[in-house]
Short mmCIF file of C-alpha atoms in Angstrom, two decimals:
data_model
loop_
_atom_site.label_atom_id
_atom_site.label_comp_id
_atom_site.label_asym_id
_atom_site.label_seq_id
_atom_site.Cartn_x
_atom_site.Cartn_y
_atom_site.Cartn_z
CA MET A 310 112.79 147.40 78.73
CA GLN A 311 115.54 149.30 76.91
CA PRO A 312 116.45 147.88 73.17
CA ILE A 313 118.55 144.70 72.84
CA LYS A 314 121.00 143.83 70.05
CA ILE A 315 120.56 140.10 68.99
CA ALA A 316 122.76 138.04 66.22
CA THR A 317 121.47 134.67 64.44
CA ALA A 318 124.03 133.10 63.15
CA GLN A 319 124.55 130.25 61.06
CA PHE A 320 127.51 127.50 60.00
CA GLU A 321 128.33 123.94 58.75
CA ASN A 322 128.06 121.68 61.57
CA ALA A 323 129.73 118.61 61.70
CA SER A 324 128.12 115.60 62.97
CA GLY A 325 129.00 114.01 66.33
CA ASP A 326 131.52 116.55 66.53
CA LYS A 327 131.21 118.81 69.45
CA THR A 328 134.42 119.92 69.62
CA PHE A 329 134.64 121.48 66.06
CA ASN A 330 131.38 122.93 66.63
CA LEU A 331 131.79 123.86 69.80
CA GLN A 332 134.95 125.86 68.05
CA ARG A 333 132.57 127.46 65.51
CA ILE A 334 129.89 128.91 67.56
CA ASP A 335 132.91 130.58 69.60
CA GLU A 336 134.21 132.07 66.89
CA LEU A 337 130.58 133.17 65.63
CA SER A 338 130.16 134.19 68.81
CA ALA A 339 133.01 136.51 69.34
CA ARG A 340 131.87 138.22 66.07
CA ALA A 341 128.60 138.49 66.88
CA ALA A 342 130.41 140.60 70.12
CA ARG A 343 132.55 142.70 68.42
CA GLN A 344 129.49 144.45 66.54
CA GLY A 345 127.76 144.76 69.14
CA ALA A 346 125.36 141.66 70.21
CA GLN A 347 124.48 141.07 73.90
CA VAL A 348 122.74 137.84 72.77
CA VAL A 349 124.04 135.00 70.25
CA ALA A 350 121.41 132.46 68.43
CA PHE A 351 122.48 129.04 66.88
CA HIS A 352 120.54 126.24 65.24
CA GLU A 353 118.66 122.83 66.40
CA CYS A 354 121.53 120.49 67.85
CA SER A 355 123.91 122.97 66.94
CA ILE A 356 126.44 121.50 69.10
CA THR A 357 126.08 117.69 67.97
CA GLY A 358 124.64 118.20 64.48
CA TYR A 359 120.90 116.77 63.91
CA THR A 360 119.75 114.89 60.80
CA PHE A 361 122.89 112.26 61.04
CA ALA A 362 120.81 111.23 64.55
CA ARG A 363 118.38 109.21 62.68
CA ASN A 364 120.36 106.37 61.83
CA LEU A 365 121.64 106.34 65.81
CA SER A 366 120.61 103.18 68.41
CA ARG A 367 119.11 104.06 71.83
CA ALA A 368 123.15 103.36 73.11
CA GLU A 369 124.89 105.38 70.75
CA LEU A 370 122.00 108.24 70.89
CA LEU A 371 123.06 108.11 74.76
CA ALA A 372 127.23 108.53 73.86
CA VAL A 373 126.42 111.96 72.24
CA ALA A 374 123.51 113.00 75.07
CA GLU A 375 124.71 114.99 77.77
CA PRO A 376 122.92 116.43 81.24
CA ILE A 377 122.14 119.93 81.52
CA PRO A 378 123.08 122.04 83.24
CA ASP A 379 126.66 119.87 84.45
CA GLY A 380 127.63 118.26 81.39
CA GLU A 381 131.06 119.23 79.23
CA SER A 382 129.01 121.05 76.56
CA ILE A 383 126.75 123.66 78.84
CA GLN A 384 130.24 124.13 80.64
CA ALA A 385 132.49 124.74 77.06
CA LEU A 386 128.92 127.42 76.39
CA THR A 387 129.28 129.05 79.67
CA ALA A 388 133.19 129.71 79.10
CA ILE A 389 132.23 131.20 75.61
CA ALA A 390 129.80 133.42 77.03
CA ARG A 391 132.25 134.59 79.40
CA ARG A 392 135.37 135.09 77.16
CA ASN A 393 133.12 137.04 74.37
CA ASP A 394 131.06 138.74 77.26
CA ILE A 395 127.30 137.30 75.19
CA ALA A 396 124.75 135.45 76.21
CA VAL A 397 124.78 132.42 73.69
CA LEU A 398 121.78 130.05 72.64
CA ALA A 399 122.69 126.75 71.41
CA GLY A 400 121.07 123.44 71.17
CA LEU A 401 122.02 119.39 71.61
CA PHE A 402 121.33 116.15 72.86
CA GLU A 403 119.83 115.88 76.62
CA LYS A 404 119.74 112.92 78.77
CA ASP A 405 118.57 113.01 82.60
CA GLU A 406 119.42 110.85 85.60
CA GLN A 407 116.97 108.23 84.55
CA ASP A 408 118.77 108.02 80.63
CA GLN A 409 115.74 109.35 78.96
CA ILE A 410 116.64 111.78 76.20
CA PHE A 411 115.46 114.51 74.93
CA LYS A 412 116.28 117.72 72.39
CA ALA A 413 117.39 120.40 74.25
CA TYR A 414 117.61 124.34 73.30
CA VAL A 415 119.74 126.23 75.96
CA CYS A 416 120.76 130.00 77.22
CA VAL A 417 123.91 130.29 78.58
CA ASP A 418 125.26 133.83 80.33
CA ARG A 419 129.00 134.31 81.81
CA ASN A 420 126.83 132.77 85.03
CA GLY A 421 126.24 129.35 83.69
CA LEU A 422 122.84 127.73 82.72
CA VAL A 423 119.57 130.56 81.88
CA ALA A 424 117.13 128.63 80.38
CA LYS A 425 116.56 124.88 78.76
CA TYR A 426 113.72 123.98 76.37
CA ARG A 427 112.83 120.49 75.43
CA LYS A 428 111.38 120.05 71.66
CA LEU A 429 107.61 119.53 72.27
CA HIS A 430 107.16 117.87 68.66
CA PRO A 431 111.08 115.56 68.15
CA PHE A 432 110.77 113.09 65.18
CA ILE A 433 114.29 112.76 64.19
CA ASN A 434 114.54 109.66 66.54
CA PRO A 435 112.35 107.32 68.21
CA HIS A 436 114.10 107.60 71.59
CA ILE A 437 113.92 110.90 71.59
CA LEU A 438 110.74 111.43 74.03
CA PRO A 439 108.62 114.86 73.63
CA GLY A 440 109.03 117.89 75.76
CA ASP A 441 106.08 118.95 77.95
CA ARG A 442 106.24 122.53 78.61
CA TYR A 443 106.04 125.76 77.59
CA VAL A 444 109.95 127.87 79.04
CA VAL A 445 109.71 131.74 79.22
CA PHE A 446 113.05 133.43 80.85
CA ASP A 447 114.51 136.64 81.61
CA LEU A 448 117.15 138.20 79.34
CA PHE A 449 118.53 141.80 79.66
CA GLY A 450 115.19 142.92 80.78
CA TRP A 451 113.20 141.15 77.49
CA LYS A 452 110.79 138.30 78.42
CA CYS A 453 111.66 135.37 75.96
CA GLY A 454 111.02 131.99 74.85
CA ILE A 455 112.39 129.01 72.80
CA LEU A 456 110.34 126.92 70.16
CA ILE A 457 112.21 124.10 68.43
CA CYS A 458 111.93 123.64 65.03
CA TYR A 459 108.49 121.49 64.26
CA ASP A 460 107.22 123.51 67.44
CA ASN A 461 106.81 126.45 65.48
CA ASN A 462 104.63 124.56 62.56
CA VAL A 463 102.27 124.31 65.10
CA VAL A 464 100.37 127.95 65.82
CA GLU A 465 99.41 127.58 69.36
CA ASN A 466 102.53 126.79 70.32
CA VAL A 467 103.73 130.36 68.95
CA ARG A 468 99.97 131.76 70.50
CA ALA A 469 100.87 130.09 73.97
CA THR A 470 104.93 131.23 74.30
CA ALA A 471 103.32 134.99 73.31
CA LEU A 472 100.50 134.89 75.84
CA LEU A 473 102.87 133.72 78.52
CA GLY A 474 104.56 136.97 77.96
CA ALA A 475 107.45 136.56 75.84
CA ASP A 476 108.62 139.05 73.69
CA ILE A 477 111.06 137.93 71.61
CA ILE A 478 110.63 133.78 70.67
CA PHE A 479 113.99 132.32 69.33
CA MET A 480 113.32 129.38 67.01
CA PRO A 481 116.42 126.97 65.81
CA HIS A 482 115.63 125.40 63.03
CA VAL A 483 117.15 122.28 60.76
CA THR A 484 115.34 122.79 57.96
CA MET A 485 113.94 123.38 54.18
CA MET A 486 115.41 121.61 51.19
CA THR A 487 114.16 118.48 51.99
CA PRO A 488 110.90 116.22 50.29
CA SER A 489 107.00 116.92 51.22
CA THR A 490 103.32 117.29 49.81
CA ARG A 491 103.70 121.24 49.14
CA PRO A 492 104.96 122.05 44.86
CA GLY A 493 108.42 122.79 44.51
CA ALA A 494 109.58 120.47 47.62
CA GLY A 495 112.77 118.21 47.50
CA PHE A 496 116.20 117.43 48.29
CA ALA A 497 118.81 120.00 46.92
CA ASP A 498 121.50 118.13 45.45
CA PRO A 499 124.78 118.30 47.27
CA ALA A 500 127.01 118.93 44.26
CA LEU A 501 125.66 122.08 44.25
CA TRP A 502 127.01 123.27 47.80
CA ALA A 503 130.71 121.74 46.34
CA ASN A 504 130.76 123.71 43.58
CA ARG A 505 129.38 126.72 45.12
CA GLU A 506 132.98 128.34 44.80
CA ASN A 507 132.71 128.27 40.73
CA ASP A 508 128.86 128.56 40.44
CA PRO A 509 127.29 130.71 43.51
CA THR A 510 124.29 131.94 41.24
CA SER A 511 122.89 127.96 40.82
CA LEU A 512 123.06 127.50 44.25
CA ARG A 513 121.63 130.44 45.60
CA LEU A 514 118.74 129.62 42.96
CA GLU A 515 118.26 126.75 44.74
CA PHE A 516 118.26 128.12 48.17
CA ASP A 517 115.95 130.70 47.81
CA GLY A 518 113.47 128.61 45.59
CA MET A 519 110.71 126.60 46.82
CA LYS A 520 113.11 124.14 48.39
CA GLY A 521 114.73 126.87 50.32
CA ARG A 522 113.95 130.36 51.24
CA ALA A 523 110.59 130.66 49.50
CA TRP A 524 108.63 128.34 51.65
CA LEU A 525 110.53 129.60 54.65
CA MET A 526 108.57 133.19 53.57
CA LYS A 527 104.90 131.68 53.58
CA TRP A 528 104.84 130.63 57.04
CA LEU A 529 107.57 131.99 59.29
CA PRO A 530 106.96 135.93 59.33
CA ALA A 531 103.24 135.22 60.19
CA ARG A 532 104.10 133.61 63.41
CA ALA A 533 105.83 137.48 64.74
CA TYR A 534 103.14 139.23 62.71
CA ASP A 535 100.05 137.86 64.59
CA ASN A 536 101.95 137.58 67.75
CA GLY A 537 103.01 140.66 67.45
CA ILE A 538 106.83 139.20 68.65
CA TYR A 539 110.34 139.03 67.62
CA ALA A 540 111.11 135.79 66.08
CA ILE A 541 114.79 135.05 66.17
CA PHE A 542 115.56 132.19 63.39
CA ALA A 543 118.57 130.69 62.98
CA ASN A 544 119.40 127.17 60.86
CA PRO A 545 122.61 125.94 59.52
CA ILE A 546 124.55 126.00 56.05
CA GLY A 547 126.19 123.29 54.04
CA MET A 548 125.74 119.36 54.65
CA ASP A 549 124.33 118.46 57.96
CA ASP A 550 125.10 114.32 57.42
CA ASP A 551 123.65 113.57 53.92
CA GLN A 552 121.33 116.56 53.77
CA LEU A 553 121.97 120.14 52.27
CA LYS A 554 120.64 123.37 54.52
CA ASN A 555 120.51 126.73 53.12
CA GLY A 556 121.10 128.54 55.84
CA CYS A 557 118.67 131.91 55.71
CA SER A 558 118.83 132.52 59.41
CA MET A 559 116.93 135.76 60.05
CA ILE A 560 115.64 138.02 62.36
CA ILE A 561 111.55 139.48 62.15
CA ASP A 562 110.35 142.20 63.75
CA PRO A 563 106.27 142.19 65.20
CA PHE A 564 105.14 143.52 61.86
CA GLY A 565 106.72 140.63 60.46
CA ASP A 566 109.67 142.59 58.26
CA VAL A 567 112.88 140.82 57.91
CA VAL A 568 115.03 143.02 59.59
CA ALA A 569 118.95 141.36 59.55
CA GLU A 570 119.47 138.49 57.20
CA CYS A 571 122.70 135.71 56.46
CA ARG A 572 123.05 136.20 53.17
CA GLU A 573 126.37 134.46 52.81
CA LEU A 574 127.05 130.79 50.83
CA GLY A 575 129.04 130.47 54.54
CA ASP A 576 129.43 130.56 57.99
CA ASP A 577 127.82 134.01 58.95
CA ILE A 578 125.75 136.07 61.75
CA ALA A 579 123.49 139.08 61.41
CA VAL A 580 122.42 141.83 64.03
CA ALA A 581 119.61 143.74 64.65
CA THR A 582 118.61 146.01 67.26
CA CYS A 583 114.89 145.05 68.68
CA THR A 584 113.37 148.31 69.85
CA PRO A 585 110.13 147.64 72.64
CA GLU A 586 108.16 150.41 70.49
CA LYS A 587 107.64 148.03 67.89
CA LEU A 588 105.89 145.33 70.56
CA GLN A 589 102.81 147.35 71.02
CA GLN A 590 103.18 149.29 67.90
CA ALA A 591 102.82 145.99 65.68
CA GLY A 592 98.72 144.83 64.80
CA GLY A 593 99.47 141.40 67.22
CA TYR A 594 99.54 143.29 70.04
CA ARG A 595 95.94 144.80 69.21
CA TYR A 596 94.62 141.36 67.59
CA ARG A 597 95.79 139.70 71.24
CA LYS A 598 93.90 142.48 73.29
CA ALA A 599 90.57 142.10 71.42
CA ARG A 600 90.85 138.06 71.59
CA ARG A 601 87.63 135.99 72.32
CA PRO A 602 87.92 132.71 74.05
CA ASP A 603 84.83 132.91 75.35
CA LEU A 604 84.16 131.80 71.54
CA TYR A 605 86.84 129.41 71.14
CA ARG A 606 87.88 127.69 74.49
CA ASP A 607 86.20 124.71 74.02
CA ILE A 608 87.04 124.29 70.37
CA ILE A 609 91.17 124.21 71.00
CA GLY A 610 91.07 122.61 74.20
CA GLN A 611 88.71 119.72 72.86
CA ALA A 612 90.27 116.59 73.21
CA HIS A 613 92.99 115.37 70.49
CA GLN A 614 95.09 112.43 69.85
CA PRO A 615 98.34 114.08 68.32
CA GLU A 616 99.88 112.79 64.87
CA GLN A 617 102.97 114.08 64.01
CA LYS A 618 104.01 112.68 59.70
CA VAL A 619 107.54 113.57 58.28
CA VAL A 620 107.36 112.89 54.93
CA TRP A 621 111.33 113.18 54.19
CA LEU A 622 111.60 109.91 56.87
CA ASN A 623 108.78 107.94 56.07
CA ALA A 624 111.36 105.24 54.01
CA GLU A 625 113.65 105.29 56.60
CA GLN A 626 114.90 101.88 57.89
CA PRO A 627 113.21 101.41 62.11
CA ILE A 628 116.03 102.01 64.88
CA GLU A 629 117.38 99.32 66.42
CA GLU A 630 117.32 99.40 70.46
#
């Protein structure tokens, strides 16, 4: 493997406006390519918008969703990848031949679809079905995986993807700045975003505090460190429907160190070079080799009924058919 240069991006998406969002993806992809990146990653549902989908009926969600790889957005992404000579990863709602709906994230290059992943733990809308498999694919000689947002909170998902051979795991999110049972959590006031040019300090304090980055840093670097992988985290900034998001898109190396991060209070990219040497130098590589599956195979694999609760969605109205 040769070193690979990867960009992670953040931007303020528009709910349901694929044309606008694809234009921003194109512009930021071009910017990443100018900085020498071979790959650029965008956030969860970066093509369609995300949080607005909690209020959509099944029919409305189907109207937003697209088939993969034959939908217009995948064709547009392929054109972006070809025009900028860069591999692009982005997210959207997918519908299959039976009109089943999934939360998808794709990697495309100049030749079209390279990989597709379906979120294992969707929750934003009850009409979205969970994916049923991990995905590992080749990209410039590297083994790569994808886990979307909540999927990364279940540590077994990250370990399983790493054990399947992933050296890099793309982790697209729409996260932070929502209520939770943890101390310091909560929504952020949209007025801070509207006033960001006059008062960037107050916005930055909110973004970097326990509602945002400080919470992220409690767990995200551990996913990279424990598994000895590169974590490519992408998250939107600005308003996503009625929720303010804080960006902080970053690249974390196998030591758990942040090696690149978006720090603009607006659309931005961050670029880092991933080197293969770190994969075996990091502790996670040694700890994976030292595992004793005989001790916990039956414990981890025992029958379990999944239960997924998202605190800030509890008060939402039920979705209509």
